[in-house]
Short mmCIF file of C-alpha atoms and ligand atoms in Angstrom, two decimals:
data_model
loop_
_atom_site.label_atom_id
_atom_site.label_comp_id
_atom_site.label_asym_id
_atom_site.label_seq_id
_atom_site.Cartn_x
_atom_site.Cartn_y
_atom_site.Cartn_z
CA UNK A 1 208.38 116.20 209.00
CA UNK A 2 208.91 117.67 205.50
CA UNK A 3 206.99 120.97 205.21
CA UNK A 4 204.58 120.88 202.24
CA UNK A 5 202.67 124.16 202.32
CA UNK A 6 202.32 125.84 198.90
CA UNK A 7 202.26 129.56 198.11
CA UNK A 8 198.82 130.76 197.00
CA UNK A 9 199.60 134.43 196.48
CA UNK A 10 199.21 137.26 198.98
CA UNK A 11 196.59 139.09 201.06
CA UNK A 12 196.75 142.86 201.57
CA UNK A 13 196.05 144.41 204.94
CA UNK A 14 195.63 148.14 205.40
CA UNK A 15 196.27 149.32 208.97
CA UNK A 16 196.87 152.88 210.24
CA UNK A 17 197.48 154.03 206.67
CA UNK A 18 200.01 151.25 206.04
CA UNK A 19 199.56 148.46 203.46
CA UNK A 20 201.06 145.09 204.35
CA UNK A 21 201.29 142.15 201.92
CA UNK A 22 200.86 138.85 203.77
CA UNK A 23 201.60 135.49 202.11
CA UNK A 24 198.62 133.15 201.56
CA UNK A 25 199.53 129.46 201.93
CA UNK A 26 197.62 126.34 200.94
CA UNK A 27 197.75 122.67 201.92
CA UNK A 28 196.70 119.49 200.07
CA UNK A 29 193.01 120.22 200.93
CA UNK A 30 191.00 122.48 203.22
CA UNK A 31 191.04 126.26 203.74
CA UNK A 32 194.03 128.40 202.79
CA UNK A 33 195.83 130.33 205.56
CA UNK A 34 197.06 133.90 205.79
CA UNK A 35 200.64 133.73 207.10
CA UNK A 36 200.77 136.46 209.78
CA UNK A 37 204.19 135.57 211.22
CA UNK A 38 205.59 138.99 210.24
CA UNK A 39 202.43 140.98 211.08
CA UNK A 40 203.59 142.32 214.47
CA UNK A 41 207.07 143.19 213.18
CA UNK A 42 205.57 145.11 210.24
CA UNK A 43 202.47 146.67 211.82
CA UNK A 44 202.93 146.59 215.61
CA UNK A 45 199.51 144.91 215.83
CA UNK A 46 198.50 141.41 216.98
CA UNK A 47 195.61 139.33 215.66
CA UNK A 48 192.86 138.51 218.16
CA UNK A 49 191.17 135.08 218.13
CA UNK A 50 190.11 133.77 221.58
CA UNK A 51 189.38 130.03 221.27
CA UNK A 52 191.31 130.00 217.96
CA UNK A 53 188.12 129.74 215.87
CA UNK A 54 189.95 131.06 212.77
CA UNK A 55 193.56 130.20 213.59
CA UNK A 56 195.78 127.41 212.26
CA UNK A 57 198.43 126.71 214.93
CA UNK A 58 200.59 124.37 212.84
CA UNK A 59 201.08 122.42 209.63
CA UNK A 60 200.02 118.79 210.02
CA UNK A 61 199.78 115.71 207.77
CA UNK A 62 197.97 113.41 210.21
CA UNK A 63 194.21 114.09 210.38
CA UNK A 64 191.86 116.11 208.19
CA UNK A 65 188.33 117.19 209.13
CA UNK A 66 185.80 118.80 206.79
CA UNK A 67 183.26 120.07 209.34
CA UNK A 68 180.63 121.09 206.79
CA UNK A 69 180.74 117.76 204.93
CA UNK A 70 181.13 115.66 208.11
CA UNK A 71 184.38 114.10 206.83
CA UNK A 72 187.20 112.71 209.03
CA UNK A 73 190.37 111.27 207.45
CA UNK A 74 193.32 109.66 209.26
CA UNK A 75 196.31 110.06 206.89
CA UNK A 76 193.74 110.31 204.06
CA UNK A 77 191.69 107.21 204.96
CA UNK A 78 187.97 107.85 205.84
CA UNK A 79 187.10 107.01 209.44
CA UNK A 80 184.18 104.74 208.47
CA UNK A 81 186.45 102.59 206.25
CA UNK A 82 189.08 102.28 209.00
CA UNK A 83 186.41 101.50 211.62
CA UNK A 84 184.99 98.74 209.41
CA UNK A 85 188.13 97.27 207.81
CA UNK A 86 191.09 98.03 210.08
CA UNK A 87 191.94 97.50 213.75
CA UNK A 88 193.18 99.90 216.42
CA UNK A 89 196.83 98.79 216.42
CA UNK A 90 197.01 99.09 212.61
CA UNK A 91 195.50 102.59 212.93
CA UNK A 92 198.17 103.40 215.55
CA UNK A 93 200.85 102.43 213.01
CA UNK A 94 199.10 104.53 210.35
CA UNK A 95 198.88 107.63 212.57
CA UNK A 96 202.49 107.28 213.74
CA UNK A 97 204.15 106.43 210.41
CA UNK A 98 201.80 107.92 207.81
CA UNK A 99 201.14 104.74 205.78
CA UNK A 100 199.28 101.48 206.36
CA UNK A 101 201.80 98.78 207.35
CA UNK A 102 202.81 95.75 205.29
CA UNK A 103 202.23 92.39 206.98
CA UNK A 104 205.88 92.32 208.12
CA UNK A 105 205.73 95.91 209.43
CA UNK A 106 202.50 95.13 211.29
CA UNK A 107 203.97 92.00 212.87
CA UNK A 108 207.02 93.96 214.04
CA UNK A 109 204.86 96.81 215.42
CA UNK A 110 202.50 94.36 217.11
CA UNK A 111 205.49 92.63 218.76
CA UNK A 112 206.95 95.96 219.93
CA UNK A 113 203.68 97.16 221.48
CA UNK A 114 202.78 93.77 222.99
CA UNK A 115 206.20 93.56 224.69
CA UNK A 116 205.85 96.99 226.31
CA UNK A 117 202.42 96.42 227.94
CA UNK A 118 203.72 95.76 231.47
CA UNK A 119 204.53 98.69 233.75
CA UNK A 120 207.41 98.99 236.25
CA UNK A 121 206.35 96.99 239.33
CA UNK A 122 207.11 100.05 241.50
CA UNK A 123 204.24 101.83 239.69
CA UNK A 124 201.77 99.56 241.50
CA UNK A 125 203.07 101.05 244.76
CA UNK A 126 202.63 104.53 243.27
CA UNK A 127 198.86 103.88 242.96
CA UNK A 128 198.63 103.22 246.69
CA UNK A 129 199.07 106.94 247.37
CA UNK A 130 195.66 107.73 245.86
CA UNK A 131 192.34 107.49 247.69
CA UNK A 132 190.27 104.57 246.38
CA UNK A 133 187.43 106.98 245.57
CA UNK A 134 189.62 109.32 243.51
CA UNK A 135 188.21 110.00 240.01
CA UNK A 136 190.14 107.68 237.64
CA UNK A 137 191.01 110.67 235.45
CA UNK A 138 192.81 112.27 238.41
CA UNK A 139 194.78 109.03 238.79
CA UNK A 140 195.55 108.94 235.04
CA UNK A 141 196.93 112.49 235.06
CA UNK A 142 199.17 111.64 238.02
CA UNK A 143 200.37 108.22 236.93
CA UNK A 144 201.05 109.10 233.27
CA UNK A 145 202.97 112.21 234.32
CA UNK A 146 204.98 110.02 236.73
CA UNK A 147 206.09 107.70 233.90
CA UNK A 148 208.96 110.13 233.31
CA UNK A 149 210.22 109.06 236.76
CA UNK A 150 210.24 105.43 235.67
CA UNK A 151 211.30 105.60 232.03
CA UNK A 152 213.83 108.43 231.97
CA UNK A 153 215.79 106.44 229.34
CA UNK A 154 213.20 107.58 226.74
CA UNK A 155 212.78 111.23 227.62
CA UNK A 156 215.45 112.74 225.36
CA UNK A 157 213.19 114.31 222.74
CA UNK A 158 216.12 115.04 220.41
CA UNK A 159 216.88 111.33 220.01
CA UNK A 160 214.61 109.74 217.36
CA UNK A 161 215.14 106.28 218.85
CA UNK A 162 214.03 107.48 222.28
CA UNK A 163 211.06 109.31 220.72
CA UNK A 164 209.92 106.06 219.13
CA UNK A 165 210.47 104.02 222.31
CA UNK A 166 208.47 106.57 224.34
CA UNK A 167 205.71 106.43 221.69
CA UNK A 168 205.59 102.63 221.87
CA UNK A 169 205.68 102.66 225.69
CA UNK A 170 202.76 105.10 225.90
CA UNK A 171 200.58 103.25 223.37
CA UNK A 172 201.36 99.93 225.05
CA UNK A 173 201.08 100.96 228.69
CA UNK A 174 198.09 103.29 228.63
CA UNK A 175 195.56 100.39 228.65
CA UNK A 176 197.45 98.73 231.53
CA UNK A 177 197.44 101.98 233.53
CA UNK A 178 193.76 102.66 232.70
CA UNK A 179 192.80 99.15 233.83
CA UNK A 180 194.88 99.61 237.02
CA UNK A 181 193.03 102.88 237.71
CA UNK A 182 189.74 101.03 237.38
CA UNK A 183 190.80 98.04 239.51
CA UNK A 184 192.19 100.38 242.17
CA UNK A 185 188.87 102.28 242.32
CA UNK A 186 186.91 99.08 242.99
CA UNK A 187 189.42 97.53 245.40
CA UNK A 188 190.27 94.57 243.18
CA UNK A 189 193.82 93.32 242.49
CA UNK A 190 195.61 94.52 239.36
CA UNK A 191 195.51 92.05 236.44
CA UNK A 192 198.68 91.72 234.37
CA UNK A 193 198.49 92.06 230.56
CA UNK A 194 198.38 88.83 228.55
CA UNK A 195 200.56 88.93 225.42
CA UNK A 196 198.46 86.32 223.62
CA UNK A 197 195.47 88.72 223.49
CA UNK A 198 194.86 91.58 221.04
CA UNK A 199 194.85 95.17 222.30
CA UNK A 200 191.13 95.54 223.12
CA UNK A 201 190.75 91.98 224.46
CA UNK A 202 193.76 92.52 226.72
CA UNK A 203 192.19 95.70 228.08
CA UNK A 204 188.82 94.05 228.74
CA UNK A 205 190.56 91.20 230.56
CA UNK A 206 192.72 93.56 232.67
CA UNK A 207 189.53 95.42 233.67
CA UNK A 208 187.09 92.59 234.26
CA UNK A 209 189.10 89.42 235.05
CA UNK A 210 189.55 88.39 238.70
CA UNK A 211 192.18 85.93 240.01
CA UNK A 212 189.45 83.69 241.35
CA UNK A 213 188.19 82.50 237.99
CA UNK A 214 188.90 82.17 234.25
CA UNK A 215 187.90 85.20 232.14
CA UNK A 216 186.70 84.61 228.59
CA UNK A 217 186.76 87.63 226.26
CA UNK A 218 183.58 88.10 224.22
CA UNK A 219 184.94 88.65 220.66
CA UNK A 220 181.93 90.76 219.62
CA UNK A 221 182.49 93.14 222.56
CA UNK A 222 186.26 93.20 222.00
CA UNK A 223 185.74 94.09 218.33
CA UNK A 224 183.28 96.82 219.31
CA UNK A 225 185.73 98.30 221.82
CA UNK A 226 188.55 98.14 219.25
CA UNK A 227 186.33 100.12 216.86
CA UNK A 228 185.51 102.67 219.59
CA UNK A 229 189.26 103.15 220.11
CA UNK A 230 189.68 103.78 216.35
CA UNK A 231 186.94 106.44 216.44
CA UNK A 232 188.71 108.31 219.27
CA UNK A 233 192.31 107.93 218.07
CA UNK A 234 192.94 111.42 216.70
CA UNK A 235 191.06 114.57 215.76
CA UNK A 236 193.28 117.33 214.35
CA UNK A 237 194.11 120.28 216.64
CA UNK A 238 191.41 119.84 219.34
CA UNK A 239 191.90 121.33 222.80
CA UNK A 240 193.81 118.42 224.34
CA UNK A 241 196.00 117.89 221.27
CA UNK A 242 196.81 121.59 221.23
CA UNK A 243 197.70 121.25 224.92
CA UNK A 244 200.07 118.38 224.13
CA UNK A 245 201.65 120.36 221.30
CA UNK A 246 202.19 123.51 223.33
CA UNK A 247 203.61 121.51 226.26
CA UNK A 248 205.90 119.71 223.80
CA UNK A 249 206.96 122.98 222.18
CA UNK A 250 208.88 123.85 225.38
CA UNK A 251 210.86 120.59 225.07
CA UNK A 252 208.97 118.84 227.88
CA UNK A 253 209.22 115.04 227.83
CA UNK A 254 206.43 113.05 226.10
CA UNK A 255 205.06 111.58 229.35
CA UNK A 256 204.54 115.06 230.82
CA UNK A 257 202.93 116.23 227.55
CA UNK A 258 200.47 113.32 227.42
CA UNK A 259 199.60 113.92 231.09
CA UNK A 260 198.77 117.53 230.18
CA UNK A 261 196.58 116.26 227.33
CA UNK A 262 194.70 113.95 229.72
CA UNK A 263 194.10 116.86 232.09
CA UNK A 264 192.63 118.98 229.28
CA UNK A 265 190.52 116.13 227.88
CA UNK A 266 188.85 115.74 231.30
CA UNK A 267 186.79 118.92 230.85
CA UNK A 268 183.03 118.40 230.24
CA UNK A 269 183.17 120.52 227.08
CA UNK A 270 185.74 118.10 225.63
CA UNK A 271 186.37 114.44 226.49
CA UNK A 272 184.38 114.69 229.72
CA UNK A 273 181.24 115.08 227.59
CA UNK A 274 180.75 111.29 227.31
CA UNK A 275 180.40 111.08 231.09
CA UNK A 276 178.18 114.22 231.10
CA UNK A 277 176.03 112.91 228.22
CA UNK A 278 175.19 109.67 230.04
CA UNK A 279 174.42 111.54 233.28
CA UNK A 280 172.17 113.79 231.18
CA UNK A 281 170.13 110.75 230.03
CA UNK A 282 169.76 109.64 233.66
CA UNK A 283 168.67 113.19 234.62
CA UNK A 284 166.07 113.31 231.84
CA UNK A 285 164.82 109.95 233.11
CA UNK A 286 162.10 109.26 230.53
CA UNK A 287 161.08 110.06 226.95
CA UNK A 288 158.15 112.14 228.28
CA UNK A 289 160.55 114.47 230.10
CA UNK A 290 162.47 115.34 226.90
CA UNK A 291 160.35 118.34 225.77
CA UNK A 292 160.87 120.13 229.11
CA UNK A 293 164.59 119.38 228.99
CA UNK A 294 164.87 120.75 225.45
CA UNK A 295 163.03 123.86 226.61
CA UNK A 296 165.72 124.47 229.27
CA UNK A 297 168.42 124.07 226.60
CA UNK A 298 166.66 126.57 224.33
CA UNK A 299 166.36 128.96 227.29
CA UNK A 300 170.16 128.63 227.58
CA UNK A 301 169.91 127.33 231.12
CA UNK A 302 171.92 124.23 230.14
CA UNK A 303 173.87 122.78 227.23
CA UNK A 304 172.79 119.58 225.49
CA UNK A 305 175.73 117.32 226.36
CA UNK A 306 177.01 115.23 223.45
CA UNK A 307 175.71 117.81 220.96
CA UNK A 308 177.54 120.49 219.00
CA UNK A 309 181.13 120.77 217.84
CA UNK A 310 183.62 123.50 217.03
CA UNK A 311 184.34 121.99 213.61
CA UNK A 312 181.47 119.67 212.67
CA UNK A 313 178.50 121.71 211.47
CA UNK A 314 177.09 118.44 210.20
CA UNK A 315 176.66 115.00 211.72
CA UNK A 316 179.92 113.85 213.38
CA UNK A 317 180.90 110.84 211.23
CA UNK A 318 182.13 109.11 214.39
CA UNK A 319 178.68 109.41 215.99
CA UNK A 320 177.19 107.41 213.12
CA UNK A 321 179.65 104.53 213.63
CA UNK A 322 179.23 104.82 217.40
CA UNK A 323 175.44 104.43 217.05
CA UNK A 324 175.91 101.29 214.90
CA UNK A 325 178.34 99.91 217.49
CA UNK A 326 175.83 100.73 220.22
CA UNK A 327 173.13 98.70 218.47
CA UNK A 328 175.60 95.79 217.95
CA UNK A 329 176.72 95.68 221.60
CA UNK A 330 173.21 96.04 223.04
CA UNK A 331 171.96 93.26 220.74
CA UNK A 332 174.89 90.99 221.73
CA UNK A 333 174.12 91.60 225.41
CA UNK A 334 170.34 91.29 225.02
CA UNK A 335 169.76 94.94 226.04
CA UNK A 336 168.09 96.00 222.78
CA UNK A 337 165.39 97.79 224.79
CA UNK A 338 167.84 99.78 226.91
CA UNK A 339 165.69 102.68 228.24
CA UNK A 340 168.62 105.10 228.05
CA UNK A 341 169.08 104.30 224.37
CA UNK A 342 165.41 105.04 223.79
CA UNK A 343 165.77 108.43 225.51
CA UNK A 344 168.95 109.18 223.50
CA UNK A 345 167.31 108.32 220.16
CA UNK A 346 164.18 110.37 220.96
CA UNK A 347 166.34 113.27 222.17
CA UNK A 348 168.33 113.16 218.92
CA UNK A 349 165.17 112.98 216.81
CA UNK A 350 163.51 115.94 218.57
CA UNK A 351 166.69 118.05 218.54
CA UNK A 352 167.46 117.41 214.88
CA UNK A 353 163.97 118.65 213.95
CA UNK A 354 164.02 121.73 216.18
CA UNK A 355 164.88 125.08 214.58
CA UNK A 356 167.10 126.07 217.56
CA UNK A 357 169.50 123.19 216.85
CA UNK A 358 169.13 123.27 213.07
CA UNK A 359 169.90 127.01 212.89
CA UNK A 360 172.98 126.60 215.14
CA UNK A 361 174.04 123.47 213.21
CA UNK A 362 174.13 121.37 216.39
CA UNK A 363 174.38 117.63 215.76
CA UNK A 364 175.26 114.65 217.97
CA UNK A 365 179.03 114.35 218.38
CA UNK A 366 181.21 111.35 219.20
CA UNK A 367 180.23 111.57 222.88
CA UNK A 368 176.47 111.37 222.45
CA UNK A 369 176.14 107.58 222.15
CA UNK A 370 179.51 106.46 223.53
CA UNK A 371 178.34 106.49 227.16
CA UNK A 372 175.53 104.03 226.42
CA UNK A 373 177.95 101.57 224.76
CA UNK A 374 180.62 101.89 227.45
CA UNK A 375 178.04 101.40 230.21
CA UNK A 376 176.73 98.30 228.39
CA UNK A 377 180.32 96.98 228.19
CA UNK A 378 180.44 97.17 231.98
CA UNK A 379 182.40 100.40 232.59
CA UNK A 380 181.27 102.84 235.28
CA UNK A 381 180.59 106.42 234.12
CA UNK A 382 183.79 107.62 235.79
CA UNK A 383 185.83 105.45 233.38
CA UNK A 384 184.30 106.85 230.15
CA UNK A 385 186.80 109.70 229.71
CA UNK A 386 189.62 107.36 230.74
CA UNK A 387 188.76 105.20 227.72
CA UNK A 388 188.73 108.32 225.54
CA UNK A 389 192.21 109.22 226.85
CA UNK A 390 193.39 105.63 226.28
CA UNK A 391 192.39 105.78 222.61
CA UNK A 392 193.53 109.39 222.05
CA UNK A 393 197.04 108.70 223.41
CA UNK A 394 198.19 107.50 219.97
CA UNK A 395 196.86 110.70 218.37
CA UNK A 396 198.49 112.89 220.97
CA UNK A 397 201.84 111.10 220.60
CA UNK A 398 201.68 111.16 216.77
CA UNK A 399 200.99 114.92 216.87
CA UNK A 400 203.72 115.45 219.51
CA UNK A 401 206.20 113.52 217.33
CA UNK A 402 205.20 115.51 214.23
CA UNK A 403 205.61 118.79 216.15
CA UNK A 404 209.01 117.73 217.50
CA UNK A 405 210.19 116.80 214.00
CA UNK A 406 208.82 119.97 212.33
CA UNK A 407 211.80 122.17 211.39
CA UNK A 408 209.64 125.31 211.60
CA UNK A 409 208.20 124.65 215.06
CA UNK A 410 208.91 127.19 217.82
CA UNK A 411 207.90 127.41 221.47
CA UNK A 412 204.20 128.31 221.68
CA UNK A 413 203.84 131.75 223.23
CA UNK A 414 200.64 133.66 222.29
CA UNK A 415 200.27 137.39 223.06
CA UNK A 416 197.14 139.22 224.34
CA UNK A 417 195.04 142.36 224.12
CA UNK A 418 195.65 144.11 227.44
CA UNK A 419 192.81 146.08 229.05
CA UNK A 420 194.12 146.28 232.62
CA UNK A 421 195.47 149.37 234.44
CA UNK A 422 198.22 151.31 232.69
CA UNK A 423 201.36 152.11 234.67
CA UNK A 424 200.79 153.74 238.09
CA UNK A 425 202.96 154.26 241.21
CA UNK A 426 202.79 152.20 244.38
CA UNK A 427 200.82 153.79 247.25
CA UNK A 428 201.89 152.84 250.80
CA UNK A 429 199.09 151.35 252.90
CA UNK A 430 199.01 154.49 255.08
CA UNK A 431 197.94 156.43 252.01
CA UNK A 432 195.13 154.08 250.80
C1 SDX B 1 184.86 116.64 221.81
O1 SDX B 1 187.51 119.72 219.03
C2 SDX B 1 187.41 118.41 218.91
O2 SDX B 1 187.74 117.88 217.89
C3 SDX B 1 186.88 117.70 220.15
C4 SDX B 1 186.53 116.22 219.95
C5 SDX B 1 187.76 115.37 219.73
O3 SDX B 1 187.62 114.30 219.18
O4 SDX B 1 188.85 115.78 220.22
O5 SDX B 1 185.63 116.08 218.86
C6 SDX B 1 185.84 115.67 221.22
O6 SDX B 1 185.26 117.40 222.67
C7 SDX B 1 183.45 116.68 221.27
C8 SDX B 1 182.60 117.82 221.93
C9 SDX B 1 182.10 117.30 223.29
N1 SDX B 1 181.47 118.40 224.05
C10 SDX B 1 180.13 118.41 224.28
O7 SDX B 1 179.32 117.59 223.81
C11 SDX B 1 179.67 119.51 225.22
C12 SDX B 1 178.48 120.23 224.60
N2 SDX B 1 178.96 120.97 223.41
C13 SDX B 1 179.24 122.37 223.56
O8 SDX B 1 179.86 122.69 224.77
C14 SDX B 1 179.89 122.98 222.31
O9 SDX B 1 179.18 122.54 221.24
C15 SDX B 1 181.35 122.77 222.05
C16 SDX B 1 182.20 123.16 223.22
C17 SDX B 1 181.62 121.34 221.71
C18 SDX B 1 181.74 123.64 220.86
O10 SDX B 1 181.57 124.94 221.26
P1 SDX B 1 181.96 126.17 220.29
O11 SDX B 1 182.51 125.69 219.01
O12 SDX B 1 182.77 127.12 221.07
O13 SDX B 1 180.59 126.73 219.87
P2 SDX B 1 179.81 127.81 220.70
O14 SDX B 1 179.91 127.48 222.15
O15 SDX B 1 180.25 129.14 220.21
O16 SDX B 1 178.34 127.48 220.23
C19 SDX B 1 177.76 128.12 219.12
C20 SDX B 1 176.30 128.33 219.53
C21 SDX B 1 176.16 129.07 220.86
O17 SDX B 1 174.93 129.72 220.80
P3 SDX B 1 174.94 131.36 220.51
O18 SDX B 1 175.70 131.99 221.65
O19 SDX B 1 175.65 131.52 219.16
O20 SDX B 1 173.49 131.72 220.49
O21 SDX B 1 175.67 127.05 219.76
C22 SDX B 1 175.30 126.94 221.12
C23 SDX B 1 176.06 128.00 221.90
O22 SDX B 1 175.33 128.42 223.05
N3 SDX B 1 175.66 125.59 221.54
C24 SDX B 1 174.89 124.79 222.28
C25 SDX B 1 175.59 123.60 222.38
N4 SDX B 1 176.76 123.71 221.75
C26 SDX B 1 176.79 124.95 221.23
N5 SDX B 1 173.68 125.00 222.83
C27 SDX B 1 173.18 123.93 223.51
N6 SDX B 1 173.79 122.74 223.67
C28 SDX B 1 175.01 122.54 223.12
N7 SDX B 1 175.60 121.37 223.27
#
C-alpha cells in the first residue's frame, strides 16, 4: 500500500511544564489525526482511550464511514449504489484490488474463485469431531483456523502470490464451510459446490439441496442474499476487523487471522446482534408488548438489540437497504404479513420517536432487520452470524492484505494505565 497521509500542521500539548509539538495528519476525507507516535518518547506519558472511541489504529484506503451523515463507501462507491447495481463477487474484487474490474478482469476473478470453492476432502472428516448440536459459529472458528493445516502452501505472508492465493481460497471456501457447518448441525450430507452457479445461488444450494431431489434456486432469493452479502462485506476498523489486523500484525497466517475475526464477530454486541435481534422480537411477542419492553430499555435493564452503533449517529445506510430486501423477500415468499416484521417496524417507529433514543442518537443498525430476512430465507437463528462472517471474510482479508503491505505497519502492542499494587516483597504462607 502506498501511504497517502498529508501533513496538516501541528498540535501543541503542554504536559508537566513541557510543550510538545505533535504532527496533525489528514486523509482524503474524514477527521484529521494527531500523530502521537513520539508522545511517550518525548513526554513519558501514554494516551488513554479504552474502546478506541477517538483513536485511528491505521491508515486505510478501503472503506469510509461518515457516521453523522450515515454514509458508507467501499473504495469510494456508496453502499446503496453497489447494493443496487453490482454483485458480491464484483464487490470482492473492488475491496481486494481498489478498482471495479473490467469484463476481462471480472471473468478471470470469477474463474479463480469458482475453481477454489471445494475444500480438501479430509476437512469433511475434521467436522466429525464436533458435536452435532455445536453452535455453527464454534465450528466456523475451528474449521477456518484449521485451514492452515490443509493449505500451508499459502501461508507465507511475505509472498504476494501466496497472499493472493490465500485471499482467493478464503473468499471461495467460506460459503462451502458455512454450508457444511449448517448441514452438519442438521444431520444432512454435505452438498458439493456447483461451478455453474453464481456465488449466492451456490451457497443456497449447498445449504438447502438434498441428494434425494433436484434443487432449483429461486433467483429473487439468490439476488437478495447476494445483496445482503454486499451490505456486510466490510466496515472500516470494527472490532472483528481490528482483531484480524492485530493478529496479522504478529505475522500470523491469514487463516488464523480470519478465525480470530470470526471469534470476535460472534459477540452479541457485534455480529451476534442479528441473532440477538431476532430472539428479541420473539421475546417481545406482540406489538402490544412493545411499550413495556421499551420501558425496560430506558430503565437500562436491557439493550435494544439491533439498535445503536459506535460510528453511525444516524440511520445505518445498510439498514435501509436491508429493510427493502426484507420487503422483497417476504413478498416473494408470500409472508408480507410476517408478525415479526410488524413487531420490528412498530419497535423502530416507537424508538425513533422516543427522546431516550433520539438524544442518544440510537438508530437501527445492519442487524435490526437482517434476522427477519435470513429466517424467511430458511436459515435457523444460529446461522445468522455465520452468514455475517461469510460476507465479512472478504473485508477482513482485504484489510489484512492492506495491513501486510503497509510499509509503516508494526506489531500491535498497546500499553495501559496501571492501578494495581506497586512493588512489594513475597510473604511466606507461614507469615500470612
Ligand atoms: C455491528 O463497529 C462496526 O462497524 C460494527 C458493525 C460492522 O459492520 O462491523 O456495524 C456491525 O456490530 C453493529 C452493532 C450491532 N450491535 C448491537 O445491535 C447491540 C446493541 N448495540 C449496543 O450494544 C451499542 O450500540 C454498540 C455496542 C453497538 C455501540 O456501543 P458504543 O459505541 O460503545 O456506545 P455506548 O455503549 O457508549 O452507548 C452510548 C449510550 C449509552 O448510554 P449512556 O451510558 O451514555 O447513558 O447509548 C446507550 C448506552 O447505554 N446505548 C443503548 C444501546 N446502544 C447504546 N441503549 C439501549 N440499547 C442499545 N442498543
